[in-house]
Structure formats: C-alpha cells, structure tokens
Coordinates of C-alpha atoms (C1' of nucleotides) in Angstrom, one line a residue:
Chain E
X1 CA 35.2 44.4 155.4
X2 CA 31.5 42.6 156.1
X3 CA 31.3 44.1 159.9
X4 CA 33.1 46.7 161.8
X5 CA 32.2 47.9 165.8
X6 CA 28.7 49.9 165.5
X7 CA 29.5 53.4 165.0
X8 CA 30.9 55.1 168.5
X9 CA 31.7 52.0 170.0
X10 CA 35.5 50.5 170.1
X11 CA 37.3 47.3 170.8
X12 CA 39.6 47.5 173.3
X13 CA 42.7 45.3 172.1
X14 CA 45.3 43.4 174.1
X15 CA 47.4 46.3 173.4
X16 CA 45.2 48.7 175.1
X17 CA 44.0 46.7 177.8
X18 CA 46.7 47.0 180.3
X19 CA 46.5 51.1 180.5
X20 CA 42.3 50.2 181.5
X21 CA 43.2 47.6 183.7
X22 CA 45.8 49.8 185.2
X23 CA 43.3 52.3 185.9
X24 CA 40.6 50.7 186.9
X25 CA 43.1 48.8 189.6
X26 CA 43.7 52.1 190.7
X27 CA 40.2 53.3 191.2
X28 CA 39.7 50.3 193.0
X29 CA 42.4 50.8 195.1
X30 CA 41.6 54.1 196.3
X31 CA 38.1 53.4 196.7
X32 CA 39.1 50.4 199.4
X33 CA 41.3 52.9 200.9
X34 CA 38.1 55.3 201.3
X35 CA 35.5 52.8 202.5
X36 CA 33.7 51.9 199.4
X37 CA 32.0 48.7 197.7
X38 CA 31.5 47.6 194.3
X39 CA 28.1 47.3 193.5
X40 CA 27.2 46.1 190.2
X41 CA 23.9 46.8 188.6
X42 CA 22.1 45.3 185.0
X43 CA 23.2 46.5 181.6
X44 CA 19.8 47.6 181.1
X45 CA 16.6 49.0 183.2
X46 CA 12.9 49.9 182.4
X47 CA 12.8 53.1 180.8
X48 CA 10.9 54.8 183.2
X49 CA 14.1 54.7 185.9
X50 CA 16.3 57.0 183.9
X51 CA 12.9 59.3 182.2
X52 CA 11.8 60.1 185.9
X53 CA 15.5 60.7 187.6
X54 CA 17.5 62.3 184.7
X55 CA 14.3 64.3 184.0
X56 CA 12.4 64.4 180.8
X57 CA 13.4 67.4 179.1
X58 CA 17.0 66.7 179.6
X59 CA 19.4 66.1 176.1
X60 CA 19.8 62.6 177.6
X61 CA 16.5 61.5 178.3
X62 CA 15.1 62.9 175.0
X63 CA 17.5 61.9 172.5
X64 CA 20.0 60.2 173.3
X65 CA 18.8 57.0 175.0
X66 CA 19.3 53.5 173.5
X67 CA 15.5 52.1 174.5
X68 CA 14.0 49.3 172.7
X69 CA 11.0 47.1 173.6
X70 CA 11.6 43.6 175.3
X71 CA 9.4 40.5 173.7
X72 CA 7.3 40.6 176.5
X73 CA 6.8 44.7 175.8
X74 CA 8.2 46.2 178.2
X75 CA 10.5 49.3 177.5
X76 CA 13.8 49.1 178.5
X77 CA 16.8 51.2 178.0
X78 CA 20.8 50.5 178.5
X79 CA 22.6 52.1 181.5
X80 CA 22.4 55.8 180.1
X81 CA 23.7 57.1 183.5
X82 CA 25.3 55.8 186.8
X83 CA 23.9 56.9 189.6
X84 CA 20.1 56.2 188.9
X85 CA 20.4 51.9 189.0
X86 CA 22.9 52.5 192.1
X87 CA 19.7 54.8 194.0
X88 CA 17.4 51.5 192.5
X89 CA 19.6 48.9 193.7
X90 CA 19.8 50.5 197.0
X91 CA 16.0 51.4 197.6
X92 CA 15.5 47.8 196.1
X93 CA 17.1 45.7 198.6
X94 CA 17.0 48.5 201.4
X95 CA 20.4 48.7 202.1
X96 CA 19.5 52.1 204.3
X97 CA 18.6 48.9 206.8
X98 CA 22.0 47.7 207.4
X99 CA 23.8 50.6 208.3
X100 CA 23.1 54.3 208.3
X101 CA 26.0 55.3 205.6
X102 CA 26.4 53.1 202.6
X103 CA 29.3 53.7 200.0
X104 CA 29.2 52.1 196.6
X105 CA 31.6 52.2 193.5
X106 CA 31.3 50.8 190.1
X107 CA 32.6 50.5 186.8
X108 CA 30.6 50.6 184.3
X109 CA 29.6 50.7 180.5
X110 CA 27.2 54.1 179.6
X111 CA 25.4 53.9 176.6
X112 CA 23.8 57.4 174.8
X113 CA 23.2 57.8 171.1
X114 CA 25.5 60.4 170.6
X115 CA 27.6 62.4 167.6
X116 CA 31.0 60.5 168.0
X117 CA 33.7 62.7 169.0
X118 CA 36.8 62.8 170.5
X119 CA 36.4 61.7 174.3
X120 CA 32.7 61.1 173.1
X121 CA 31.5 58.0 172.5
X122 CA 27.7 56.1 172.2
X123 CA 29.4 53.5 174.5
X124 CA 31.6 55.1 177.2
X125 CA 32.8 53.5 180.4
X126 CA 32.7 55.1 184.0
X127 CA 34.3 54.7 186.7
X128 CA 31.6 56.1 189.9
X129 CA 31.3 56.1 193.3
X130 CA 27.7 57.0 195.4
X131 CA 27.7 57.9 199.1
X132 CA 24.4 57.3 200.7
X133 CA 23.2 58.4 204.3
X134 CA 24.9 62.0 205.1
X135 CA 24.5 65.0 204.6
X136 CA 27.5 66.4 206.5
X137 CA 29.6 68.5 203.9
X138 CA 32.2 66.8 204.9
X139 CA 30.6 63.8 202.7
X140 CA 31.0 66.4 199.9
X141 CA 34.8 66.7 200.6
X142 CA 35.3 63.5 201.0
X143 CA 33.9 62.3 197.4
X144 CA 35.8 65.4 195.6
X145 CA 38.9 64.3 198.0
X146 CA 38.4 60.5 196.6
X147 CA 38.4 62.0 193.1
X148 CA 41.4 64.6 193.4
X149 CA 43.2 61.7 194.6
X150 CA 42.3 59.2 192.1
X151 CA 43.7 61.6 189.3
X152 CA 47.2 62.4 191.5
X153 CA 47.6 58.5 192.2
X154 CA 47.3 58.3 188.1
X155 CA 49.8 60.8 187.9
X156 CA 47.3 63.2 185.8
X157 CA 47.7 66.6 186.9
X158 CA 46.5 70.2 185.5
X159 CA 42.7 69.6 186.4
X160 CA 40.3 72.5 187.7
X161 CA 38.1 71.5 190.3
X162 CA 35.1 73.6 189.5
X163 CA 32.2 73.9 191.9
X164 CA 28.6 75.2 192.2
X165 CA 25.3 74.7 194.2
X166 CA 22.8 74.6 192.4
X167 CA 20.4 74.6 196.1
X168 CA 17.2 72.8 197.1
X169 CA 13.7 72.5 196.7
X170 CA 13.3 75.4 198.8
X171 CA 15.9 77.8 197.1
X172 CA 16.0 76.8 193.5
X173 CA 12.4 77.5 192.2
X174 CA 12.9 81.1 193.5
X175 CA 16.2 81.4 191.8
X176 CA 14.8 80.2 188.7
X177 CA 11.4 82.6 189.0
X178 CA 14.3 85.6 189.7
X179 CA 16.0 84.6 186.4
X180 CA 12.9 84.3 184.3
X181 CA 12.6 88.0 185.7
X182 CA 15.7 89.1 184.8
X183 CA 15.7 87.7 181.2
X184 CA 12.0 88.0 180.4
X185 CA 12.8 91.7 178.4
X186 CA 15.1 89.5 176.3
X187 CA 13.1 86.4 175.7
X188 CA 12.8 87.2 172.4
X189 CA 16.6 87.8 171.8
X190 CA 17.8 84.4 173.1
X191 CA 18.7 81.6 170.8
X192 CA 15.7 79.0 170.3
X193 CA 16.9 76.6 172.9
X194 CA 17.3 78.5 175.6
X195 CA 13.8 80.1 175.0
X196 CA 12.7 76.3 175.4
X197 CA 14.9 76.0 178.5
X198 CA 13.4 79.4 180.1
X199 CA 10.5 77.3 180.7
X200 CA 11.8 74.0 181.3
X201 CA 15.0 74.5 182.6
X202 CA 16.0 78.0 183.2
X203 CA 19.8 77.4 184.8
X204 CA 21.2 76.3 181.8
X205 CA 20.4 78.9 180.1
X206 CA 23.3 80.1 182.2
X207 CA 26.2 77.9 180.6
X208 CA 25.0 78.4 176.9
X209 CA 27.8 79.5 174.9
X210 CA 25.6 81.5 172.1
X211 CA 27.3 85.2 171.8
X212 CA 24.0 86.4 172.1
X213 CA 22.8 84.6 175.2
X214 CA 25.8 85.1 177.1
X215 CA 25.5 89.0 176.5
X216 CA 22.0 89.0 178.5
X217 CA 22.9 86.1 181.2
X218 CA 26.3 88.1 182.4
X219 CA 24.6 90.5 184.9
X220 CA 22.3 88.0 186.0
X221 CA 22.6 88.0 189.9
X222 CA 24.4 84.7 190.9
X223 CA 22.8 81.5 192.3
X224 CA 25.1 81.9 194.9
X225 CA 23.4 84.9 196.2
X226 CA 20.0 83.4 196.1
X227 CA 20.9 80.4 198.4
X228 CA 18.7 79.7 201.5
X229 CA 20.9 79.4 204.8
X230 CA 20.5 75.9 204.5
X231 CA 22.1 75.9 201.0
X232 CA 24.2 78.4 201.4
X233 CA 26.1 77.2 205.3
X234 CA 26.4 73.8 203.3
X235 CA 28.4 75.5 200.4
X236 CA 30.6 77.6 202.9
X237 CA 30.8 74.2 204.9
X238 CA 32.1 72.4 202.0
X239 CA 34.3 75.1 200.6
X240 CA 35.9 75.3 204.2
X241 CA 36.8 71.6 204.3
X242 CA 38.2 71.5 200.8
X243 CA 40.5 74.3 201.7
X244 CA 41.9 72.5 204.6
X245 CA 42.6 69.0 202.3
X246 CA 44.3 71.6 200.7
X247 CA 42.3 70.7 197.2
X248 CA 42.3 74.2 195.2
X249 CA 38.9 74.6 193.4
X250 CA 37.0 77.4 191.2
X251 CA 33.8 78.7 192.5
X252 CA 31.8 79.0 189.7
X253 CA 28.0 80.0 189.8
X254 CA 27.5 79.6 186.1
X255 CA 28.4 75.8 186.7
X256 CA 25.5 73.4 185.8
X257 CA 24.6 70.3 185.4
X258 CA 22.4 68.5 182.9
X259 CA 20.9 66.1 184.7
X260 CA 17.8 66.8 186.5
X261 CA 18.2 65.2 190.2
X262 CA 21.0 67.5 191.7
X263 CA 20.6 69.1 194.7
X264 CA 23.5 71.4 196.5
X265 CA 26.8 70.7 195.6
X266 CA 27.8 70.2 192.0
X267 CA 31.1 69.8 190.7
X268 CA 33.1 68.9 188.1
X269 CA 37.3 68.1 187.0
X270 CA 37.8 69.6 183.6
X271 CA 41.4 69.0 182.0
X272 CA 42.8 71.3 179.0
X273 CA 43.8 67.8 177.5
X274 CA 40.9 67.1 176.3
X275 CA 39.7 69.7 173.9
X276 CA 35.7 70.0 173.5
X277 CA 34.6 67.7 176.0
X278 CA 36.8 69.0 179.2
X279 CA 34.8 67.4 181.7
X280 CA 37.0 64.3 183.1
X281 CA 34.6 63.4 186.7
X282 CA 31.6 65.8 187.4
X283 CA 29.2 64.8 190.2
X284 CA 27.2 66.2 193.1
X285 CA 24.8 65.8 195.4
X286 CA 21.0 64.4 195.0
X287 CA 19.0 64.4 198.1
X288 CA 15.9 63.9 196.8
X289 CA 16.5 61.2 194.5
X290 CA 16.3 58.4 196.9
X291 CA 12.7 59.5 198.3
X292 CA 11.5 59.7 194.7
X293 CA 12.6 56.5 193.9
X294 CA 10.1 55.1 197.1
X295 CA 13.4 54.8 199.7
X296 CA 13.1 56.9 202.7
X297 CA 14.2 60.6 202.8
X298 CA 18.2 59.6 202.5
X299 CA 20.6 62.3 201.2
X300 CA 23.1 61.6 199.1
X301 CA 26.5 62.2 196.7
X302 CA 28.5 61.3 194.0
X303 CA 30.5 61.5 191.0
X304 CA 31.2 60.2 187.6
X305 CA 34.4 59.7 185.8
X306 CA 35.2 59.5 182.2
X307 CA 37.6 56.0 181.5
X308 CA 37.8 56.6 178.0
X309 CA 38.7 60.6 178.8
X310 CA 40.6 60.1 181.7
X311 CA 43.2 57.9 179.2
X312 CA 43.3 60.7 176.4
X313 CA 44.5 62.9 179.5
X314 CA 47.0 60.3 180.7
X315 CA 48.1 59.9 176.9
X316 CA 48.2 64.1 176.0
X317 CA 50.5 63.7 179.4
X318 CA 52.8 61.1 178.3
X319 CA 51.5 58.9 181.3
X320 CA 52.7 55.6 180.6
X321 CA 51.2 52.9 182.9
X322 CA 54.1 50.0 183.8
X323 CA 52.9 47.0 181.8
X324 CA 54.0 44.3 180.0
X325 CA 54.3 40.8 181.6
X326 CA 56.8 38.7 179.4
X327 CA 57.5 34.9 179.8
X328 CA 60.1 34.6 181.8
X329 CA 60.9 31.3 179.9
X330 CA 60.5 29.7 176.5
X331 CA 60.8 26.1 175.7
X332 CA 62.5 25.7 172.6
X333 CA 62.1 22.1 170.5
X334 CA 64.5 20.8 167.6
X335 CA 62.5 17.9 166.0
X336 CA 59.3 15.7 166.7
X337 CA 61.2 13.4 169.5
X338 CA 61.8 16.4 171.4
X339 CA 58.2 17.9 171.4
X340 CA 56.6 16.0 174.0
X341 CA 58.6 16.3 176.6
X342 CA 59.0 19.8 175.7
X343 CA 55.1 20.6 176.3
X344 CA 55.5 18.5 179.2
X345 CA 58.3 20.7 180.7
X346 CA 56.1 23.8 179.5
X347 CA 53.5 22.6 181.6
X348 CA 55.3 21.8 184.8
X349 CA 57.0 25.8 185.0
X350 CA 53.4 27.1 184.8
X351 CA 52.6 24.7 187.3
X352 CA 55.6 26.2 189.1
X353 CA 54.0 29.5 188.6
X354 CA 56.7 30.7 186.0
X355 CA 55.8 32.0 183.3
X356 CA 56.5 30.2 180.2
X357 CA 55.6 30.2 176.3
X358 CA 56.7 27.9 173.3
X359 CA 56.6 27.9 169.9
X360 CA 53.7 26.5 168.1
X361 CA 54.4 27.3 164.5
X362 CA 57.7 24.8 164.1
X363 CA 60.3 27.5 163.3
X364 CA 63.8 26.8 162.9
X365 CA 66.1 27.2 166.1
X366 CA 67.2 30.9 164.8
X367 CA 62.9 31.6 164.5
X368 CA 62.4 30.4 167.9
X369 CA 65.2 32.1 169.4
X370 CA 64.0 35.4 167.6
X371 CA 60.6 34.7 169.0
X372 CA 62.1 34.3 172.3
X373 CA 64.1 37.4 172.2
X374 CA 61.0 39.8 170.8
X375 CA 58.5 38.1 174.0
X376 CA 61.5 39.3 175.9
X377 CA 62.5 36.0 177.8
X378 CA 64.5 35.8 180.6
X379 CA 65.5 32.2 180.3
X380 CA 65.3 29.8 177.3
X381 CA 65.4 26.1 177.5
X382 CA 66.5 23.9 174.4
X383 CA 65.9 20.5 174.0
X384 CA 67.6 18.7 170.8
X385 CA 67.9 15.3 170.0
X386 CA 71.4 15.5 172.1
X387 CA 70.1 16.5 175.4
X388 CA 67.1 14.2 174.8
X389 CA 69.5 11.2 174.8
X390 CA 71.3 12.2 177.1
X391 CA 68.4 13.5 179.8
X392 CA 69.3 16.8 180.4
X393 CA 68.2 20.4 178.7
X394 CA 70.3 23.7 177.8
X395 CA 69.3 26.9 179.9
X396 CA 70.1 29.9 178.4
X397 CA 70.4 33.3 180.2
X398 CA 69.1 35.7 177.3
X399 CA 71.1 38.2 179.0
X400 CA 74.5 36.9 180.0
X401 CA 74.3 34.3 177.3
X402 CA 75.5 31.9 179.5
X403 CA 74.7 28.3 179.2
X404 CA 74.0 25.4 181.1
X405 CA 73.4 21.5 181.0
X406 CA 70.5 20.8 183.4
X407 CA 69.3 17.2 184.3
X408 CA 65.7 17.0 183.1
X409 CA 64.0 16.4 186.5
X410 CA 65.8 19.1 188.0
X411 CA 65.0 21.8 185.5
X412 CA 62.3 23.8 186.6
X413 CA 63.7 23.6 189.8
X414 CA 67.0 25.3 188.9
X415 CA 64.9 28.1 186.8
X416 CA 63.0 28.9 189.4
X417 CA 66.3 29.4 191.7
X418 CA 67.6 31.4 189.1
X419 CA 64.6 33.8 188.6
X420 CA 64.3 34.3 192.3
Chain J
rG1 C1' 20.6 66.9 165.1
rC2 C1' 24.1 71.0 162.4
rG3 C1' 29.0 72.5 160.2
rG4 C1' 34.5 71.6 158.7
rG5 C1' 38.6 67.8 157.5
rA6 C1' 39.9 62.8 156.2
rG7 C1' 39.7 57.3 154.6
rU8 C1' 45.9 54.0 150.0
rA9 C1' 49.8 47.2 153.0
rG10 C1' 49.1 45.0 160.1
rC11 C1' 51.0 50.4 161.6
rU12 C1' 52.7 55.6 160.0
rC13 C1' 52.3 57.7 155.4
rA14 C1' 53.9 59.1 149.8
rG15 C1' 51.4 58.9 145.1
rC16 C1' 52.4 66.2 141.2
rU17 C1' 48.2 68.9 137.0
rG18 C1' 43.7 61.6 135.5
rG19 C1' 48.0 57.7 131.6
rU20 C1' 51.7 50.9 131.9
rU21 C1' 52.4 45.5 136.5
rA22 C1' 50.2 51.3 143.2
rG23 C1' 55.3 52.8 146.5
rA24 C1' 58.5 53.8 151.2
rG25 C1' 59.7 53.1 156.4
rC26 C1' 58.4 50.1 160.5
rG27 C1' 56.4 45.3 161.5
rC28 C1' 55.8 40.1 159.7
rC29 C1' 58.0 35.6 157.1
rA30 C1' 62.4 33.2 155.1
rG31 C1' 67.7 33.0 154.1
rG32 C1' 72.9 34.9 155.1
rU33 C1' 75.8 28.3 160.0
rU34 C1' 75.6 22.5 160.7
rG35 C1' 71.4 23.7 166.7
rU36 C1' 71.5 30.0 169.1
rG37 C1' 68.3 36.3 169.9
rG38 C1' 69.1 41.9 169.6
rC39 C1' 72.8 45.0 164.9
rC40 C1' 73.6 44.4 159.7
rC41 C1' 72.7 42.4 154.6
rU42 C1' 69.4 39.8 150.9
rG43 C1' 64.8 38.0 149.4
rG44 C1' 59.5 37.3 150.2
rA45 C1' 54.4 37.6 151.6
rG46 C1' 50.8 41.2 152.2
rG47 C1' 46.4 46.4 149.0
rC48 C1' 38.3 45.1 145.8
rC49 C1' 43.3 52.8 147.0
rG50 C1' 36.3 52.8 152.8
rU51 C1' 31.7 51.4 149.8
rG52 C1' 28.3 52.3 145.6
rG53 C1' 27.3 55.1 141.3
rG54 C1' 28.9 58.7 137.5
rU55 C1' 32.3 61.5 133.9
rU56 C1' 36.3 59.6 130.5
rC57 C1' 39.6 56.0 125.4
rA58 C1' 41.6 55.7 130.6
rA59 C1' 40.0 57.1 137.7
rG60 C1' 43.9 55.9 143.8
rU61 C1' 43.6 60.8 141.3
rC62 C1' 37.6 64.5 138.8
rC63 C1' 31.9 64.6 140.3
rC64 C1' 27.7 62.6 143.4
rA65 C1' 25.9 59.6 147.2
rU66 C1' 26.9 56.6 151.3
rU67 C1' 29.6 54.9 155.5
rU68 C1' 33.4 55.3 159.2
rC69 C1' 36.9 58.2 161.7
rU70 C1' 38.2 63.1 163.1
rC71 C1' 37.6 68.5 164.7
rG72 C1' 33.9 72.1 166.2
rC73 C1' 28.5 73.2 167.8
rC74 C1' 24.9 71.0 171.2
rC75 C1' 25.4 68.0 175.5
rC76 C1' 27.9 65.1 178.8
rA77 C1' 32.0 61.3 181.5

RNA sequence: GCGGGAGUAGCUCAGCUGGUUAGAGCGCCAGGUUGUGGCCCUGGAGGCCGUGGGUUCAAGUCCCAUUUCUCGCCCCA
C-alpha cells in the first residue's frame, strides 16, 4: 500500500458518516433551540493567535502545534483550539457593535501533533459553542445546560459534570504565590515537570497524577478558599442555578485546565466510556481574552466537545443513531432495448422525488433482484422485451410480492401513490 | 516525548514447537429456471502474511530495524 491517512488522522467512510451527521444535526439543533449561530473561521491562523491566548508554556503551544511557514513567510499554524479564531473573528469584524450578547457555535477540525491514542487524535473534530457579552452566571448555566442537554438529546448518559473556578486577575496570582508557599519545602521532591510548572504554572501542579506529587499537593488549602468575593459570589451564583436546572455536578477544586486564558468557571463532562482520555466537553469562562485580543473589555464563555469521543461514548453505550436511507425503488432492465427507457424512467422518479437506483453492472434478472433486495427496495420495476412491446412495466412490492402491469406513462405516478 | 501489546483475504480471525500449492466464517461474484429477492446447496474470485534487512537447506512462524494501529503516561476534546 503506496499511501495511507497520515498517522492520527482517519477517513470517515460512508459507513460512518451517518452516526457524525446524526450528531452534528443534533448539536445544531439544540444550538438553534438556545439562540446560537454558526460562525465558521479559517483552517489555519498566524501563529502568534494561538502562542498569545493558549499561553506559551502550555503542552499545546509548545509541542504540539502543526505551524509551518507560508511562501510569503509568514508563520501559520492549523486550528489548534476553538475558541481563540471565534474571540478573532469577533474582535475582527466587531460583532460587540451589533448587539450586546453574541452567541456562536461551530464545528470544527482541531489539529495538534499528538501520540495517537484512543479518543486522541492529531486531527480531532469539535463541536463548540462561545457566548460573548455577559457575565451573569446564569450565562455559565446556560452553556453547561446547552451541553448536559446535547449529551441527553444523544441519548449518552453516565457523565460527571465536574466544575472549578479557577478566579481572576485579582484572586489567582495570590492563590498561586500561597501555593508556591505551601510546596516550596518540597520543591525538591516534586517530579521534574511540576518543578517547571511551580514557576510557570503552579495550578497544575494540582492535577498531576505522580504518587509523589499528589502526596505534597493533598493538604494544599483549596482554590476555592482563596476566591475574592467577586469570584467566589460568581461560583455560588452559578452553583445555585445549576441546582435549580436540576443538572447534578462535582465540585472539584483540583479541576484545571490547560489552557492559559480561563478566567472563573471551568468545567468539564468526563464519561467512564472512554478510558484515558475521559474528558468528552470541558470549557469555561475567559473574560480577559477578548481585551487581549484589542476588543473592548467583553466577558465571555464556552465549551468544547469531543466528536470523535463523544461517538466512542455513544458506541461503548450501544447508541445506534436511525440511519440508513434505501431506494425505495429499483429499475430493473432485461436486454439493450429495454435500457433506455429504463434510465429514462429512473430519471423521472428522482424527478418525482423518489428515491430510485438501477443496476449498472448488467446482471442477470436473479443479480438484479438480489441487488434490489440487499439496497432494501420497497418497489421494483421490470421492464423486458414483453412490457416494452406492449407499453407497460411490472411493479413489484418486495414485500407482499404482489405484482402489477402498469401503463408506462402512468408509472411513477402509481409508485408514488403506493409509497405515500 | 516515554513504556506495554498487535499487524495474515473487503471484515472477524485460525495457522502448534520454522518444513509441500497459507485456511475458516461472513461478505462479494456466478450457477442451482426459461424473466423474479431473503433461506438452502454448489462453484469461483480475492493474500508482496504491514515494510525492509538478517539467521537458516528452508521463515507467516526466529532476530533486528522501521511503520501503522492499540493500551497506558503526559496532555487535552
């Protein structure tokens, strides 16, 4: 085999398709339902977007970004993230100008040069939504409500809601200067990476799984505790409206995400189903991004979701999505003087809007009818030289069996009685 | 980037301790009616045994490398 798909990217085949198109229909559904746009953004933007927003020292900015240099030498790197090209397509055409609150979704290819793995992939696809403009918490809810719902419309159930804030500008530097206190008398115990991260990132030194780390991060006093009242009243605020949707969630103050620009809320879905990488939709809130970016001070949240993971979930569940749209006729021919005028009445029952396939292979009558049966046919129509001569076509019912001599002008007509 | 497992027909897999023309089930094609599907029967097509080296009289089988998939770490959706 000369060429396969580059290593941690997939076809998806016609026999795949459906269960995507089937959730992405859904998404799209819901996200009408909720208020929300499509907004599509480029495959690829300059570097420098993702490197500033994600942050530098994060895994995604520094290693796992597909960049390569344009002819006219500019650095450029494909979507590695959702949100960031949403915050530039909205500071970009100032879309704050049109209304105060602005509500996008998309669906997406992400691309990060990653070690393959189930429910990992160097080209993923999300589905996302972003919701610019408020900072109510009840914004919060309402993006966490969007995604509870989008997994119970899918049927997919058994997800924790787990949820954090990870603060502001004004409460997190303290936290972090507390938990450098904290750990500094075992600085020298940690694992290398989180020694790294104790000066670049010090929360996730909270969620690394190294026995030995854990052991000194356990009685670290919570993020929760360190809020400001701003932080902490928006927490409370948000906790109180989830309650009353009646979403259950999991408070969790070790809960952390990787990606520089969160501000407040963070949150993500995790399913069993998925093994290693439980995750399914994590998002949050980023009120600063837009103002770094060069929009005015606009708050904002949102979340990712896994395609690829949220169908491993659906499959480990047995969630089959209704597919399969058969001909509902087939135009059977017996010889050469029959052909045309089968093709002919092939093409006026797809003008009709039916459905309708035919054999182009010339297979016996047993073959076509074999063919007919497996693409699960409601109706087949033989012409032989017989009915040619004599005007008319056979209908068959594939399932009564029944049969009937039909004048050839009146054919599609009668099939499209008898399918109604 | 690090560690474990795997790669044989379109699909799911079998090939024991190295030994003739590499097998099964499903699927596909054809026949069993002269112009009629599902079930059944018969026959057929289809494999550089992931790729490249090595050991050997002899390699699908043993060794090395490589690549892809897979599981875990890391991280994330």
């Amino acid at each position: 085999m000369r060429y396969s798909a580059p290593r941690g990217t997939q076809d998806i085949l016609p026999r795949e398709s459906p269960r995507w198109q089937y959730v992405e229909g859904k998404f799209r559904d819901i996200c009408r339902l909720f208020g929300y746009n499509e907004l599509r953004t480029p495959t690829f933007e300059e570097t420098d977007l993702f490197t500033r927003s994600v942050g530098e020292h994060t895994d995604i900015v520094s290693k796992e970004m597909y960049t390569f240099q344009d002819r006219g030498e500019r650095s450029m790197t494909l979507r590695a993230e959702g949100t960031a090209p949403i915050v530039r397509a909205y500071v970009q055409h100032k879309l704050h100008g049109e209304q105060p609150v602005n509500k996008f979704y998309y669906i997406t290819g992400v691309f990060r040069y990653e070690r393959p793995q189930a429910g990992r992939y160097r080209e993923h696809h999300q589905v996302g939504i972003e919701a610019f403009g408020s900072q109510d918490p009840a914004m919060d809810a309402e993006v966490i409500a969007l995604g509870s719902q989008f997994l119970a419309t899918l049927g997919v159930g058994g997800c924790e809601l787990k949820i954090n804030s990870v603060g502001c500008p004004e409460c997190a530097p303290q936290y972090k200067d507390a938990l450098r206190q904290d750990v500094k008398p075992y600085l020298n115990e940690l694992c290398e990476t989180c020694q790294v991260r104790y000066d670049t990132n010090p929360l996730r030194m909270l969620d690394c799984k190294a026995p030995g780390c854990k052991e000194f991060t356990v009685n670290i006093p919570s993020i929760v505790d360190h809020l400001c009242q701003d932080c902490g009243d928006h927490l409370k605020a948000v906790l109180r409206y989830l309650d009353d949707l009646g979403i259950s969630y999991i408070l969790d103050p070790r809960l952390v995400r990787g990606l520089d620009y969160y501000t407040k809320t963070a949150f993500e879905f995790q399913s069993a189903d998925l093994g290693a990488q439980s995750t399914v939709i994590g998002g949050g809130r980023y009120d600063g991004l837009v103002t770094q970016m060069g929009g005015p001070p606009t708050p904002a949240v949102g979340f990712g979701c896994g395609i690829e993971r949220m169908l491993l979930i659906m499959e480990a569940q047995g969630i089959e999505p209704p597919i399969n749209v058969h001909p509902s006729v087939f135009v059977i021919t017996l010889g050469e003087a029959t052909r045309e005028l089968g093709i002919k009445l092939l093409a006026d029952l797809r003008k009709a809007g039916i459905a309708a396939e035919t054999d182009y292979s010339g297979k016996s009558m047993k073959s076509q009818m074999k063919a007919a049966d497996r693409e699960q046919a409601k109706f087949v129509v033989i012409i032989g030289e017989d009915e040619l001569n004599q005007g008319l076509v056979k209908v068959r019912n594939m399932g009564t069996k029944e049969e009937n001599d039909v004048p050839i002008c009146e054919a599609v007509e009668k099939i499209a009685e008898a399918l109604s």
